[in-house]
Amino acid sequence: MGRRLGQHFLIRQSVLARIADEACPEPGATVVEIGPGRGALTAHLLDRAARVVAIEVDPVLADYLRLKFQHRPNLEIVAADVLKCDLARWAPAAVAGNLPYYITSPILDKTLALGPLLTRAVFLVQLEVAQRLTAPAGSRDYGFLSVHAQLFASVSLLFPVPRAAFRPPPKVDSAVVRLLPRAPDPSLPDPAAFLAFASLCFRHKRKTLRNNLLGPYPKEALDALPAASRRAEQLSIPELAALWRALPPL
Ligand code: SAM
């Protein structure tokens, strides 16, 4: 089994049980599991959820899972690349997984794009990503990823997971994060347009907002706004939104 697909399997049962408890706090839920591997987390999810849909890109592992769980009628194995799947097919659902780290960002995008169809998400990710996802404005790790995730969800770092909990042990530290979707903000009716603005704001980390926004936005408009002399990482989501509203629409 190659490591190319991020195949570091979580073997510590206590950690697997905690992830499943967080993904499935109540019975009756559908859980979409991303990257089930050999089914270590799947087994815990099956004990708690009404239905588990497990998406595994490695066809050898998908066949192995079909055999291993042949007597579990509440499991559907989907042998596919999660990035090519329409997760809404199984929604409303919780989404969970010990993620393949090389595609964490697009998986987060896809999960957050479920909007109200997402009940919750619980992911094992690289510790550094967990810190960025949960970072408050003004902190070292706060950036576009924090804004994107926190715009749509209330994000918590639940607990760190040591390297020794995996086989083979990965070269990076890991942590479990939980994303609980937020109700849409009525003052931001077009979140995609706001996120496009936010990505411009964070374009170059050390530059001021004025310098990052100059070009798409006119100099005079930026000079008139005191907040534009600050750096994006100093502004909370409501402050970034206020700046966006104060600028002329693109
Ligand atoms: N959840 C398992 C565990 O904890 O033991 C395995 C997790 S392992 C970190 C990541 C899993 O994601 C592997 O089984 C890998 O084959 C699978 N994977 C990698 N890329 C994928 C993709 N694009 N779509 C679906 N699964 C993928």
PDB file of N, CA, C and O and ligand atoms in Angstrom, residues 1-2 4-11 16 19 33-42 54-59 61 65 78-85 96-103 107 124 165-167, ligand 1:
ATOM      1  N   MET A   1       0.840  -1.201   0.000  1.00  0.00           N
ATOM      2  CA  MET A   1       0.000   0.000   0.000  1.00  0.00           C
ATOM      3  C   MET A   1       0.873   1.248   0.000  1.00  0.00           C
ATOM      4  O   MET A   1       1.760   1.375   0.830  1.00  0.00           O
ATOM      5  N   GLY A   2       0.665   2.124  -0.928  1.00  0.00           N
ATOM      6  CA  GLY A   2       1.562   3.269  -1.057  1.00  0.00           C
ATOM      7  C   GLY A   2       1.256   4.374  -0.076  1.00  0.00           C
ATOM      8  O   GLY A   2       0.179   4.450   0.482  1.00  0.00           O
ATOM      9  N   ARG A   4       1.620   7.418  -1.154  1.00  0.00           N
ATOM     10  CA  ARG A   4       1.284   8.489  -2.081  1.00  0.00           C
ATOM     11  C   ARG A   4      -0.103   9.046  -1.782  1.00  0.00           C
ATOM     12  O   ARG A   4      -0.335  10.232  -1.908  1.00  0.00           O
ATOM     13  N   LEU A   5      -1.009   8.189  -1.384  1.00  0.00           N
ATOM     14  CA  LEU A   5      -2.387   8.633  -1.150  1.00  0.00           C
ATOM     15  C   LEU A   5      -2.603   9.086   0.285  1.00  0.00           C
ATOM     16  O   LEU A   5      -3.724   9.201   0.745  1.00  0.00           O
ATOM     17  N   GLY A   6      -1.527   9.338   0.997  1.00  0.00           N
ATOM     18  CA  GLY A   6      -1.663   9.807   2.384  1.00  0.00           C
ATOM     19  C   GLY A   6      -2.118   8.696   3.307  1.00  0.00           C
ATOM     20  O   GLY A   6      -2.879   8.926   4.237  1.00  0.00           O
ATOM     21  N   GLN A   7      -1.639   7.467   3.023  1.00  0.00           N
ATOM     22  CA  GLN A   7      -2.168   6.328   3.774  1.00  0.00           C
ATOM     23  C   GLN A   7      -1.412   6.099   5.089  1.00  0.00           C
ATOM     24  O   GLN A   7      -0.567   5.218   5.204  1.00  0.00           O
ATOM     25  N   HIS A   8      -1.758   6.930   6.072  1.00  0.00           N
ATOM     26  CA  HIS A   8      -1.257   6.740   7.443  1.00  0.00           C
ATOM     27  C   HIS A   8      -2.473   6.361   8.255  1.00  0.00           C
ATOM     28  O   HIS A   8      -3.374   7.171   8.457  1.00  0.00           O
ATOM     29  N   PHE A   9      -2.502   5.112   8.714  1.00  0.00           N
ATOM     30  CA  PHE A   9      -3.734   4.616   9.330  1.00  0.00           C
ATOM     31  C   PHE A   9      -3.720   4.844  10.831  1.00  0.00           C
ATOM     32  O   PHE A   9      -2.730   4.563  11.508  1.00  0.00           O
ATOM     33  N   LEU A  10      -4.841   5.346  11.308  1.00  0.00           N
ATOM     34  CA  LEU A  10      -4.983   5.614  12.734  1.00  0.00           C
ATOM     35  C   LEU A  10      -5.310   4.285  13.406  1.00  0.00           C
ATOM     36  O   LEU A  10      -6.240   3.592  12.990  1.00  0.00           O
ATOM     37  N   ILE A  11      -4.531   3.923  14.418  1.00  0.00           N
ATOM     38  CA  ILE A  11      -4.770   2.608  15.031  1.00  0.00           C
ATOM     39  C   ILE A  11      -5.224   2.705  16.482  1.00  0.00           C
ATOM     40  O   ILE A  11      -5.666   1.724  17.058  1.00  0.00           O
ATOM     41  N   LEU A  16     -10.051   6.854  17.807  1.00  0.00           N
ATOM     42  CA  LEU A  16     -11.091   6.549  16.811  1.00  0.00           C
ATOM     43  C   LEU A  16     -12.486   6.699  17.426  1.00  0.00           C
ATOM     44  O   LEU A  16     -13.389   7.267  16.813  1.00  0.00           O
ATOM     45  N   ILE A  19     -13.416  10.388  17.835  1.00  0.00           N
ATOM     46  CA  ILE A  19     -13.783  11.025  16.550  1.00  0.00           C
ATOM     47  C   ILE A  19     -15.214  10.620  16.179  1.00  0.00           C
ATOM     48  O   ILE A  19     -16.037  11.450  15.797  1.00  0.00           O
ATOM     49  N   GLU A  33     -17.953   9.336   5.238  1.00  0.00           N
ATOM     50  CA  GLU A  33     -16.561   9.225   5.685  1.00  0.00           C
ATOM     51  C   GLU A  33     -15.632   9.354   4.486  1.00  0.00           C
ATOM     52  O   GLU A  33     -15.793   8.650   3.478  1.00  0.00           O
ATOM     53  N   ILE A  34     -14.647  10.233   4.620  1.00  0.00           N
ATOM     54  CA  ILE A  34     -13.691  10.445   3.529  1.00  0.00           C
ATOM     55  C   ILE A  34     -12.403   9.679   3.842  1.00  0.00           C
ATOM     56  O   ILE A  34     -11.812   9.862   4.907  1.00  0.00           O
ATOM     57  N   GLY A  35     -11.977   8.818   2.911  1.00  0.00           N
ATOM     58  CA  GLY A  35     -10.728   8.070   3.085  1.00  0.00           C
ATOM     59  C   GLY A  35     -10.794   7.049   4.200  1.00  0.00           C
ATOM     60  O   GLY A  35     -10.024   7.116   5.157  1.00  0.00           O
ATOM     61  N   PRO A  36     -11.692   6.055   4.111  1.00  0.00           N
ATOM     62  CA  PRO A  36     -11.831   5.078   5.190  1.00  0.00           C
ATOM     63  C   PRO A  36     -10.635   4.142   5.350  1.00  0.00           C
ATOM     64  O   PRO A  36     -10.497   3.508   6.401  1.00  0.00           O
ATOM     65  N   GLY A  37      -9.792   4.022   4.330  1.00  0.00           N
ATOM     66  CA  GLY A  37      -8.615   3.146   4.449  1.00  0.00           C
ATOM     67  C   GLY A  37      -9.023   1.716   4.706  1.00  0.00           C
ATOM     68  O   GLY A  37      -9.782   1.122   3.948  1.00  0.00           O
ATOM     69  N   ARG A  38      -8.551   1.146   5.832  1.00  0.00           N
ATOM     70  CA  ARG A  38      -8.913  -0.244   6.163  1.00  0.00           C
ATOM     71  C   ARG A  38     -10.122  -0.307   7.085  1.00  0.00           C
ATOM     72  O   ARG A  38     -10.414  -1.350   7.658  1.00  0.00           O
ATOM     73  N   GLY A  39     -10.762   0.833   7.299  1.00  0.00           N
ATOM     74  CA  GLY A  39     -12.047   0.806   8.001  1.00  0.00           C
ATOM     75  C   GLY A  39     -11.974   0.938   9.510  1.00  0.00           C
ATOM     76  O   GLY A  39     -12.947   0.620  10.200  1.00  0.00           O
ATOM     77  N   ALA A  40     -10.857   1.432  10.016  1.00  0.00           N
ATOM     78  CA  ALA A  40     -10.715   1.535  11.479  1.00  0.00           C
ATOM     79  C   ALA A  40     -11.753   2.508  12.054  1.00  0.00           C
ATOM     80  O   ALA A  40     -12.432   2.190  13.040  1.00  0.00           O
ATOM     81  N   LEU A  41     -11.900   3.680  11.429  1.00  0.00           N
ATOM     82  CA  LEU A  41     -12.898   4.642  11.908  1.00  0.00           C
ATOM     83  C   LEU A  41     -14.306   4.209  11.482  1.00  0.00           C
ATOM     84  O   LEU A  41     -15.272   4.380  12.228  1.00  0.00           O
ATOM     85  N   THR A  42     -14.390   3.609  10.304  1.00  0.00           N
ATOM     86  CA  THR A  42     -15.681   3.155   9.778  1.00  0.00           C
ATOM     87  C   THR A  42     -16.406   2.261  10.787  1.00  0.00           C
ATOM     88  O   THR A  42     -17.616   2.403  11.006  1.00  0.00           O
ATOM     89  N   ALA A  54     -18.885   5.571   2.760  1.00  0.00           N
ATOM     90  CA  ALA A  54     -17.429   5.677   2.884  1.00  0.00           C
ATOM     91  C   ALA A  54     -16.813   5.807   1.488  1.00  0.00           C
ATOM     92  O   ALA A  54     -16.989   4.922   0.647  1.00  0.00           O
ATOM     93  N   ILE A  55     -16.111   6.901   1.260  1.00  0.00           N
ATOM     94  CA  ILE A  55     -15.565   7.195  -0.078  1.00  0.00           C
ATOM     95  C   ILE A  55     -14.057   6.936  -0.065  1.00  0.00           C
ATOM     96  O   ILE A  55     -13.299   7.640   0.610  1.00  0.00           O
ATOM     97  N   GLU A  56     -13.623   5.915  -0.807  1.00  0.00           N
ATOM     98  CA  GLU A  56     -12.207   5.517  -0.811  1.00  0.00           C
ATOM     99  C   GLU A  56     -11.721   5.435  -2.262  1.00  0.00           C
ATOM    100  O   GLU A  56     -12.306   4.727  -3.075  1.00  0.00           O
ATOM    101  N   VAL A  57     -10.633   6.150  -2.554  1.00  0.00           N
ATOM    102  CA  VAL A  57     -10.140   6.199  -3.936  1.00  0.00           C
ATOM    103  C   VAL A  57      -9.348   4.946  -4.318  1.00  0.00           C
ATOM    104  O   VAL A  57      -9.276   4.590  -5.497  1.00  0.00           O
ATOM    105  N   ASP A  58      -8.756   4.282  -3.341  1.00  0.00           N
ATOM    106  CA  ASP A  58      -7.899   3.128  -3.642  1.00  0.00           C
ATOM    107  C   ASP A  58      -8.801   1.908  -3.861  1.00  0.00           C
ATOM    108  O   ASP A  58      -9.445   1.429  -2.910  1.00  0.00           O
ATOM    109  N   PRO A  59      -8.857   1.369  -5.098  1.00  0.00           N
ATOM    110  CA  PRO A  59      -9.807   0.286  -5.367  1.00  0.00           C
ATOM    111  C   PRO A  59      -9.512  -0.983  -4.580  1.00  0.00           C
ATOM    112  O   PRO A  59     -10.429  -1.740  -4.243  1.00  0.00           O
ATOM    113  N   LEU A  61      -8.373  -1.081  -1.473  1.00  0.00           N
ATOM    114  CA  LEU A  61      -8.958  -0.855  -0.146  1.00  0.00           C
ATOM    115  C   LEU A  61     -10.479  -0.911  -0.199  1.00  0.00           C
ATOM    116  O   LEU A  61     -11.122  -1.431   0.709  1.00  0.00           O
ATOM    117  N   LEU A  65     -12.743  -3.335   2.021  1.00  0.00           N
ATOM    118  CA  LEU A  65     -13.810  -2.853   2.917  1.00  0.00           C
ATOM    119  C   LEU A  65     -15.137  -3.558   2.642  1.00  0.00           C
ATOM    120  O   LEU A  65     -15.882  -3.880   3.566  1.00  0.00           O
ATOM    121  N   VAL A  78     -18.120   3.730  -1.592  1.00  0.00           N
ATOM    122  CA  VAL A  78     -18.038   4.391  -2.898  1.00  0.00           C
ATOM    123  C   VAL A  78     -16.562   4.409  -3.290  1.00  0.00           C
ATOM    124  O   VAL A  78     -15.746   5.049  -2.618  1.00  0.00           O
ATOM    125  N   ALA A  79     -16.218   3.658  -4.348  1.00  0.00           N
ATOM    126  CA  ALA A  79     -14.823   3.620  -4.789  1.00  0.00           C
ATOM    127  C   ALA A  79     -14.619   4.778  -5.758  1.00  0.00           C
ATOM    128  O   ALA A  79     -14.901   4.668  -6.958  1.00  0.00           O
ATOM    129  N   ALA A  80     -14.174   5.907  -5.241  1.00  0.00           N
ATOM    130  CA  ALA A  80     -14.057   7.106  -6.084  1.00  0.00           C
ATOM    131  C   ALA A  80     -13.154   8.128  -5.413  1.00  0.00           C
ATOM    132  O   ALA A  80     -12.877   8.051  -4.214  1.00  0.00           O
ATOM    133  N   ASP A  81     -12.735   9.094  -6.228  1.00  0.00           N
ATOM    134  CA  ASP A  81     -11.997  10.249  -5.724  1.00  0.00           C
ATOM    135  C   ASP A  81     -13.014  11.199  -5.091  1.00  0.00           C
ATOM    136  O   ASP A  81     -13.948  11.648  -5.761  1.00  0.00           O
ATOM    137  N   VAL A  82     -12.844  11.499  -3.817  1.00  0.00           N
ATOM    138  CA  VAL A  82     -13.832  12.351  -3.130  1.00  0.00           C
ATOM    139  C   VAL A  82     -13.988  13.708  -3.820  1.00  0.00           C
ATOM    140  O   VAL A  82     -15.075  14.288  -3.811  1.00  0.00           O
ATOM    141  N   LEU A  83     -12.917  14.171  -4.459  1.00  0.00           N
ATOM    142  CA  LEU A  83     -12.997  15.497  -5.087  1.00  0.00           C
ATOM    143  C   LEU A  83     -13.898  15.482  -6.317  1.00  0.00           C
ATOM    144  O   LEU A  83     -14.301  16.522  -6.817  1.00  0.00           O
ATOM    145  N   LYS A  84     -14.197  14.277  -6.810  1.00  0.00           N
ATOM    146  CA  LYS A  84     -15.096  14.174  -7.966  1.00  0.00           C
ATOM    147  C   LYS A  84     -16.510  13.794  -7.550  1.00  0.00           C
ATOM    148  O   LYS A  84     -17.371  13.583  -8.406  1.00  0.00           O
ATOM    149  N   CYS A  85     -16.738  13.659  -6.251  1.00  0.00           N
ATOM    150  CA  CYS A  85     -18.073  13.248  -5.776  1.00  0.00           C
ATOM    151  C   CYS A  85     -18.914  14.464  -5.413  1.00  0.00           C
ATOM    152  O   CYS A  85     -18.395  15.447  -4.886  1.00  0.00           O
ATOM    153  N   ALA A  96     -16.943  13.128   7.974  1.00  0.00           N
ATOM    154  CA  ALA A  96     -15.864  12.823   8.921  1.00  0.00           C
ATOM    155  C   ALA A  96     -14.727  12.134   8.203  1.00  0.00           C
ATOM    156  O   ALA A  96     -14.909  11.611   7.090  1.00  0.00           O
ATOM    157  N   GLY A  97     -13.571  12.106   8.816  1.00  0.00           N
ATOM    158  CA  GLY A  97     -12.483  11.324   8.250  1.00  0.00           C
ATOM    159  C   GLY A  97     -11.125  11.692   8.804  1.00  0.00           C
ATOM    160  O   GLY A  97     -10.914  12.806   9.277  1.00  0.00           O
ATOM    161  N   ASN A  98     -10.262  10.700   8.718  1.00  0.00           N
ATOM    162  CA  ASN A  98      -8.834  10.921   8.914  1.00  0.00           C
ATOM    163  C   ASN A  98      -8.350  11.282   7.522  1.00  0.00           C
ATOM    164  O   ASN A  98      -8.154  10.419   6.675  1.00  0.00           O
ATOM    165  N   LEU A  99      -8.217  12.557   7.255  1.00  0.00           N
ATOM    166  CA  LEU A  99      -8.079  13.019   5.869  1.00  0.00           C
ATOM    167  C   LEU A  99      -6.715  12.694   5.264  1.00  0.00           C
ATOM    168  O   LEU A  99      -5.701  12.713   5.961  1.00  0.00           O
ATOM    169  N   PRO A 100      -6.715  12.440   3.941  1.00  0.00           N
ATOM    170  CA  PRO A 100      -5.445  12.415   3.222  1.00  0.00           C
ATOM    171  C   PRO A 100      -4.944  13.870   3.158  1.00  0.00           C
ATOM    172  O   PRO A 100      -5.599  14.719   2.556  1.00  0.00           O
ATOM    173  N   TYR A 101      -3.814  14.140   3.832  1.00  0.00           N
ATOM    174  CA  TYR A 101      -3.415  15.535   4.074  1.00  0.00           C
ATOM    175  C   TYR A 101      -3.120  16.313   2.794  1.00  0.00           C
ATOM    176  O   TYR A 101      -3.246  17.534   2.778  1.00  0.00           O
ATOM    177  N   TYR A 102      -2.744  15.612   1.721  1.00  0.00           N
ATOM    178  CA  TYR A 102      -2.369  16.341   0.501  1.00  0.00           C
ATOM    179  C   TYR A 102      -3.555  17.029  -0.172  1.00  0.00           C
ATOM    180  O   TYR A 102      -3.361  17.867  -1.048  1.00  0.00           O
ATOM    181  N   ILE A 103      -4.783  16.660   0.234  1.00  0.00           N
ATOM    182  CA  ILE A 103      -5.955  17.326  -0.362  1.00  0.00           C
ATOM    183  C   ILE A 103      -6.879  17.898   0.725  1.00  0.00           C
ATOM    184  O   ILE A 103      -8.086  18.026   0.515  1.00  0.00           O
ATOM    185  N   ILE A 107     -10.889  19.386   0.184  1.00  0.00           N
ATOM    186  CA  ILE A 107     -11.929  18.649   0.933  1.00  0.00           C
ATOM    187  C   ILE A 107     -12.694  19.624   1.834  1.00  0.00           C
ATOM    188  O   ILE A 107     -13.925  19.568   1.934  1.00  0.00           O
ATOM    189  N   LEU A 124      -9.640  14.676  11.093  1.00  0.00           N
ATOM    190  CA  LEU A 124      -8.277  14.611  11.600  1.00  0.00           C
ATOM    191  C   LEU A 124      -7.412  15.263  10.532  1.00  0.00           C
ATOM    192  O   LEU A 124      -7.423  14.829   9.366  1.00  0.00           O
ATOM    193  N   ALA A 165       0.042   7.318  17.231  1.00  0.00           N
ATOM    194  CA  ALA A 165      -1.301   6.734  17.098  1.00  0.00           C
ATOM    195  C   ALA A 165      -1.547   6.214  15.679  1.00  0.00           C
ATOM    196  O   ALA A 165      -2.603   5.664  15.391  1.00  0.00           O
ATOM    197  N   PHE A 166      -0.549   6.394  14.777  1.00  0.00           N
ATOM    198  CA  PHE A 166      -0.710   6.010  13.361  1.00  0.00           C
ATOM    199  C   PHE A 166       0.262   4.907  12.970  1.00  0.00           C
ATOM    200  O   PHE A 166       1.331   4.779  13.555  1.00  0.00           O
ATOM    201  N   ARG A 167      -0.109   4.167  11.933  1.00  0.00           N
ATOM    202  CA  ARG A 167       0.816   3.231  11.270  1.00  0.00           C
ATOM    203  C   ARG A 167       0.755   3.489   9.773  1.00  0.00           C
ATOM    204  O   ARG A 167      -0.350   3.376   9.224  1.00  0.00           O
TER     205      ARG A 167
HETATM  206  N1  SAM B   1      -9.330   6.647   7.815  1.00  0.00           N
HETATM  207  C1  SAM B   1      -8.292   5.651   7.730  1.00  0.00           C
HETATM  208  C2  SAM B   1      -7.677   5.394   9.079  1.00  0.00           C
HETATM  209  O1  SAM B   1      -7.757   6.273   9.931  1.00  0.00           O
HETATM  210  O2  SAM B   1      -7.123   4.318   9.312  1.00  0.00           O
HETATM  211  C3  SAM B   1      -7.233   5.988   6.657  1.00  0.00           C
HETATM  212  C4  SAM B   1      -6.829   7.410   6.559  1.00  0.00           C
HETATM  213  S1  SAM B   1      -5.501   7.711   5.447  1.00  0.00           S
HETATM  214  C5  SAM B   1      -4.788   9.116   6.263  1.00  0.00           C
HETATM  215  C6  SAM B   1      -6.235   8.477   4.057  1.00  0.00           C
HETATM  216  C7  SAM B   1      -7.124   7.590   3.222  1.00  0.00           C
HETATM  217  O3  SAM B   1      -7.690   8.405   2.190  1.00  0.00           O
HETATM  218  C8  SAM B   1      -6.405   6.460   2.524  1.00  0.00           C
HETATM  219  O4  SAM B   1      -7.147   5.278   2.679  1.00  0.00           O
HETATM  220  C9  SAM B   1      -6.354   6.870   1.048  1.00  0.00           C
HETATM  221  O5  SAM B   1      -6.364   5.788   0.159  1.00  0.00           O
HETATM  222  C10 SAM B   1      -7.624   7.699   0.953  1.00  0.00           C
HETATM  223  N2  SAM B   1      -7.604   8.720  -0.109  1.00  0.00           N
HETATM  224  C11 SAM B   1      -6.547   9.400  -0.603  1.00  0.00           C
HETATM  225  N3  SAM B   1      -6.927  10.243  -1.571  1.00  0.00           N
HETATM  226  C12 SAM B   1      -8.280  10.119  -1.699  1.00  0.00           C
HETATM  227  C13 SAM B   1      -9.258  10.711  -2.540  1.00  0.00           C
HETATM  228  N4  SAM B   1      -8.925  11.631  -3.454  1.00  0.00           N
HETATM  229  N5  SAM B   1     -10.564  10.332  -2.408  1.00  0.00           N
HETATM  230  C14 SAM B   1     -10.918   9.394  -1.475  1.00  0.00           C
HETATM  231  N6  SAM B   1     -10.019   8.784  -0.655  1.00  0.00           N
HETATM  232  C15 SAM B   1      -8.734   9.142  -0.756  1.00  0.00           C
END
